[in-house]
CSV table of C-alpha atoms in Angstrom, one decimal:
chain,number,residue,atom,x,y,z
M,1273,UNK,CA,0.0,0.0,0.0
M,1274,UNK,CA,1.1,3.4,-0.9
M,1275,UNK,CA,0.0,6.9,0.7
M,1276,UNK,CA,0.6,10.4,0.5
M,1277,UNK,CA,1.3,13.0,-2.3
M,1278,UNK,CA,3.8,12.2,-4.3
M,1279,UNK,CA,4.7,12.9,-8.0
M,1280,UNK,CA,2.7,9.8,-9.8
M,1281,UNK,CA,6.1,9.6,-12.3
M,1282,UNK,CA,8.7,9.2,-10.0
M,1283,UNK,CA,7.7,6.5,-7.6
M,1284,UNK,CA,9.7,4.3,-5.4
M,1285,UNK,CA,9.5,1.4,-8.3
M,1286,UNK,CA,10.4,4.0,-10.8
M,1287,UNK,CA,13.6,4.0,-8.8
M,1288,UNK,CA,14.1,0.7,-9.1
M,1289,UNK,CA,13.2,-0.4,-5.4
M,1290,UNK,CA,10.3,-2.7,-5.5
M,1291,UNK,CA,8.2,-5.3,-3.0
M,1292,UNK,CA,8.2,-3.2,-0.1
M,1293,UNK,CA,5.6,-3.2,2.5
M,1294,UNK,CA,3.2,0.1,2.7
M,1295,UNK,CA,4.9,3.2,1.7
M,1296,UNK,CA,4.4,6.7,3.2
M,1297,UNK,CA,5.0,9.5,0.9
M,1298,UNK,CA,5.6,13.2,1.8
M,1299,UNK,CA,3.3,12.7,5.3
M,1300,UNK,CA,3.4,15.9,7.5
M,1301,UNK,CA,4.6,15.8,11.2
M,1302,UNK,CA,1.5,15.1,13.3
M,1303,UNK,CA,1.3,12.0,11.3
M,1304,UNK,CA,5.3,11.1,11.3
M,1305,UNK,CA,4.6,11.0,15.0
M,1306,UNK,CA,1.8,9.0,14.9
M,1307,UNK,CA,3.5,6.3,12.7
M,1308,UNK,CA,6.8,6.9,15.4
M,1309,UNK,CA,4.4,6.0,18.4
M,1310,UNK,CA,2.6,3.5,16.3
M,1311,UNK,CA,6.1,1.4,16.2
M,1312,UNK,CA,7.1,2.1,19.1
M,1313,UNK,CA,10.1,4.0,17.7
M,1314,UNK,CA,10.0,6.6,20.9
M,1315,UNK,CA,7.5,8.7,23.3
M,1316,UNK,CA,6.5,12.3,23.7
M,1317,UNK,CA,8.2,13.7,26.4
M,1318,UNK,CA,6.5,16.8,28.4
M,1319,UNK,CA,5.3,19.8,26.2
M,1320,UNK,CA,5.3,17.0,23.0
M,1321,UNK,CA,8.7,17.0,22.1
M,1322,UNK,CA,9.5,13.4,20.6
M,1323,UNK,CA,12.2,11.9,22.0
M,1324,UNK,CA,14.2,8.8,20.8
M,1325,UNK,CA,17.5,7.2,21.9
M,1326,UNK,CA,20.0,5.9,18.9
M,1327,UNK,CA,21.1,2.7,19.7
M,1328,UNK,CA,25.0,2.4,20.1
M,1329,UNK,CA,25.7,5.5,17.8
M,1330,UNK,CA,24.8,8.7,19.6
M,1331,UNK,CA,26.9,10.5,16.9
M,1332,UNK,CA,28.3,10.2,13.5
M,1333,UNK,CA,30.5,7.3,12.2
M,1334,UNK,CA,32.8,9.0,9.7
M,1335,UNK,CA,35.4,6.4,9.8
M,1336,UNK,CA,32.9,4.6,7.9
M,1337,UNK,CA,31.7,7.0,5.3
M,1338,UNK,CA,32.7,5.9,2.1
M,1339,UNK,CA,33.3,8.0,-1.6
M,1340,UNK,CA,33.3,5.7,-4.7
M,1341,UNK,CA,36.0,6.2,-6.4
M,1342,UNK,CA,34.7,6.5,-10.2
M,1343,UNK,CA,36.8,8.2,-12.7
M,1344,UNK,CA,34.7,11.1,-13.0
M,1345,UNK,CA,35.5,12.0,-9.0
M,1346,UNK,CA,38.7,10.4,-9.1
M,1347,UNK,CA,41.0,13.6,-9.3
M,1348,UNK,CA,38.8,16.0,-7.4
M,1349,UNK,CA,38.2,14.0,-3.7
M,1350,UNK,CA,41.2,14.1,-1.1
M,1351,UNK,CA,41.1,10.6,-0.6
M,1352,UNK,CA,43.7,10.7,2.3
M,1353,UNK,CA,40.8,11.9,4.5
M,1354,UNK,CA,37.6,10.1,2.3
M,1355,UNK,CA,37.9,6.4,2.2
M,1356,UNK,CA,37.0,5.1,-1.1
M,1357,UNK,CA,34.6,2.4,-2.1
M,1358,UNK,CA,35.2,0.4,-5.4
M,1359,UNK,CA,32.0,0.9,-7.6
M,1360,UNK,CA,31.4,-3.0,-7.8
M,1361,UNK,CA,31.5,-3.0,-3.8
M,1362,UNK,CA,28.5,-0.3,-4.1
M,1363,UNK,CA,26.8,-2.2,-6.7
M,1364,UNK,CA,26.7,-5.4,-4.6
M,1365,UNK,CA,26.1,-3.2,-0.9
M,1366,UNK,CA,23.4,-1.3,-3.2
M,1367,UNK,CA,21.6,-4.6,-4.9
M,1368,UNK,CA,22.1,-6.1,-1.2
M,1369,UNK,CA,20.1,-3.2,0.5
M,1370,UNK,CA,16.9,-3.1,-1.6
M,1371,UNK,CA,16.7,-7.5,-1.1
M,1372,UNK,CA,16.7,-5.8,2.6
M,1373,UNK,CA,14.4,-3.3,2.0
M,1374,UNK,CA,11.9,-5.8,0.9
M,1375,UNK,CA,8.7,-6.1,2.7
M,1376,UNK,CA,9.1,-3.3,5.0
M,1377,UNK,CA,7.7,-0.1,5.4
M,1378,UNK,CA,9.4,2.8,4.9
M,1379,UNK,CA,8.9,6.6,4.4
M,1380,UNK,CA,9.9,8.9,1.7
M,1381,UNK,CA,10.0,12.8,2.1
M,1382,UNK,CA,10.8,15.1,-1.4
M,1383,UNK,CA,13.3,17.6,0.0
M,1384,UNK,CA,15.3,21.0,-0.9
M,1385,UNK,CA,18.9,21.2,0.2
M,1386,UNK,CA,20.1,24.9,0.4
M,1387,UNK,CA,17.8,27.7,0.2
M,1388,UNK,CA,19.9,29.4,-2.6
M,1389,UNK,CA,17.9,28.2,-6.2
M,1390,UNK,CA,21.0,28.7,-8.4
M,1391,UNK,CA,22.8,25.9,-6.1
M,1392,UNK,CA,20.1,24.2,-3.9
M,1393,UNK,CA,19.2,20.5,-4.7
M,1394,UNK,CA,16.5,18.1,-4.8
M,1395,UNK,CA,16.4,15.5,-2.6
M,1396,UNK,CA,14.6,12.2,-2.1
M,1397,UNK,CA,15.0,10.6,1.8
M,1398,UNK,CA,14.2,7.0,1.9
M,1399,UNK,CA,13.9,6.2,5.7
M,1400,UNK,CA,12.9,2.8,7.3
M,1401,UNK,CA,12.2,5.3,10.9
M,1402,UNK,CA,9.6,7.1,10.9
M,1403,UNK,CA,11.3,9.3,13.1
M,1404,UNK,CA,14.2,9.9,10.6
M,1405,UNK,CA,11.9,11.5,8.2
M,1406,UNK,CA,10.4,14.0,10.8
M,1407,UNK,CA,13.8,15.2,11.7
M,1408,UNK,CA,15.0,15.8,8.0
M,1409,UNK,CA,11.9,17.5,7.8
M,1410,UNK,CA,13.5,19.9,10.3
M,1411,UNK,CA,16.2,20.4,8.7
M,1412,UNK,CA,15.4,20.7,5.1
M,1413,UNK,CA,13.1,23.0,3.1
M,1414,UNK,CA,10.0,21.9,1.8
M,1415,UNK,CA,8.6,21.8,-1.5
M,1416,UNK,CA,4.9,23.6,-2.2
M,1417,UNK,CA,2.6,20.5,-1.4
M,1418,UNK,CA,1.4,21.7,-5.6
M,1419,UNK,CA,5.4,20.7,-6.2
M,1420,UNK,CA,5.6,17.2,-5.4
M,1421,UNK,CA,3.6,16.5,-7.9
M,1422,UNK,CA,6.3,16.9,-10.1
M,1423,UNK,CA,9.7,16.6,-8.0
M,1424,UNK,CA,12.3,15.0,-9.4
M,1425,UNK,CA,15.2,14.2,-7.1
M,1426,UNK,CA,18.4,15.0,-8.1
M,1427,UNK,CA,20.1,13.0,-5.5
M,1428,UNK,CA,18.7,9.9,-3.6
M,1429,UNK,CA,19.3,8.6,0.2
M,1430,UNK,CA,18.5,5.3,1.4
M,1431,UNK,CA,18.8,5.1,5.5
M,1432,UNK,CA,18.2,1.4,6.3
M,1433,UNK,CA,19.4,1.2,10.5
M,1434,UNK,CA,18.1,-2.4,10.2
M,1435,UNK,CA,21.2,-3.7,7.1
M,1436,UNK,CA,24.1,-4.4,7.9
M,1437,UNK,CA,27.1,-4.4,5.7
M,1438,UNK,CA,29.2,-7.1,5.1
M,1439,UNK,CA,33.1,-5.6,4.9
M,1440,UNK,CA,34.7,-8.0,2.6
M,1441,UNK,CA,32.0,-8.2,0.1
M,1442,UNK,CA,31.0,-4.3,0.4
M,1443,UNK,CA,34.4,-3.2,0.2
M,1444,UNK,CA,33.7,-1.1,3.5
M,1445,UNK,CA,35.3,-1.0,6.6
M,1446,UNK,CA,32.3,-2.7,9.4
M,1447,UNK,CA,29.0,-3.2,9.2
M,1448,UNK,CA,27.7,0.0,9.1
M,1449,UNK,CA,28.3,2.2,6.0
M,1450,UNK,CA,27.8,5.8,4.6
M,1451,UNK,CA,28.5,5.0,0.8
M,1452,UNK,CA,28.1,8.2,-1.7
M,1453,UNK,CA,28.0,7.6,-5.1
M,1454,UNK,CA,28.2,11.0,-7.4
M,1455,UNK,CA,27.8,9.5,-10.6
M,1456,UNK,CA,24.1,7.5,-9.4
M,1457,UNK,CA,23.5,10.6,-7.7
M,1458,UNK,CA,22.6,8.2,-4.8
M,1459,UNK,CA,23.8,7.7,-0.7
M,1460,UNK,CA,23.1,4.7,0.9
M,1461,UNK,CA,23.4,4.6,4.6
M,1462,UNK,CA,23.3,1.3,6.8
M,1463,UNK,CA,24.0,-0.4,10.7
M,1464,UNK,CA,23.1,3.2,12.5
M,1465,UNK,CA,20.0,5.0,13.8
M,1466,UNK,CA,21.6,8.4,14.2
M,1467,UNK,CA,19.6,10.4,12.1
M,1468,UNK,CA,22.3,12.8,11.9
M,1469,UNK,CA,23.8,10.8,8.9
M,1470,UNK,CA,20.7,11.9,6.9
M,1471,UNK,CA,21.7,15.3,7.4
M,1472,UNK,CA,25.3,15.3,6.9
M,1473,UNK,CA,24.9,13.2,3.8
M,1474,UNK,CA,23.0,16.3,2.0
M,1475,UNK,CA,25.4,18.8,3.6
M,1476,UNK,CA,28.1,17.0,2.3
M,1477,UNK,CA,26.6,17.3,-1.5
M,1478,UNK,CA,26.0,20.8,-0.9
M,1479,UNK,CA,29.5,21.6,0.1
């Protein structure tokens, strides 16, 4: 099942990902906490504040964000503080993620990074928490409701805390991973609930 507003053309299986469970498109905040309670992903604390703990991570993991080294990027990142990822490790980590992603809910929110038009960028975040997608909402500007039906992202993040990488095969260094890929103009970020991945990975593209 499939809910919210959403451009009709650019659809979760237009992206390729496929066989999911229900699928919440562009919902607002009252009902991102609703679906938060609903899975027991946290409480409302005095005054309504939603408050979550992280699991082990209660920061970033930037040992373990990744850069795939394509030619096209090749001569422009400063690898000596990016670690690269081979583009067949992303493939696999990438193909391995949406098997994952499989019959599980998740939530989408159609984004604008930067408030600047000549620079800003569209954004797609893919989040298996509900509670992710409420605190990008946060942090991002929103699209006229009219708009989303017809974004287009020009970058897409997937935030599974429930994958887990596997090193060897991934080409990553443990099982959780921050893998950017500039010329899929996709993220894909696994093993962590800090939301503040979501965040970073867009400030990132914008810097």
């Amino acid at each position: 099942m499939t809910s919210g507003r959403v451009n009709p053309k650019f659809r979760l299986d237009d992206q390729g990902i496929s066989g999911l469970g229900n699928v919440y498109y562009n919902y607002l905040e009252p009902a991102l906490i609703q679906e938060a309670l609903k899975r027991d992903e946290g409480t409302l604390g005095q005054g309504g504040a939603f408050l979550v703990t992280t699991g082990k991570f209660t920061g970033r993991s930037p040992k373990d964000k990744h850069v795939v080294k394509t030619p096209s990027v090749a001569d422009s990142i400063w690898w000596e503080n990016n670690a690269a990822m081979s583009p067949e490790g992303f493939d696999a980590l990438h193909a391995d993620m949406i098997e994952h992603m499989k019959g599980r809910d998740y939530f989408v929110q159609d984004l604008i990074g930067g408030s600047d038009p000549t620079v800003s960028i569209n954004v797609r975040m893919i989040t298996e928490l509900a509670w992710h997608n409420l605190f990008i909402r946060h942090l991002l500007r929103h699209p006229e409701r009219a708009q989303l039906d017809s974004f287009i992202a020009d970058f897409t993040v997937i935030n599974c805390p429930s994958f887990q990488a596997n090193p060897e095969k991934h080409n990553c260094r443990s099982e959780t991973v921050i893998a950017m890929n500039f010329d899929k103009n996709l993220i894909l970020i696994g093993g962590t609930e800090y939301a503040g991945e979501n965040k970073k990975s867009v400030f990132t593209l914008l810097n």
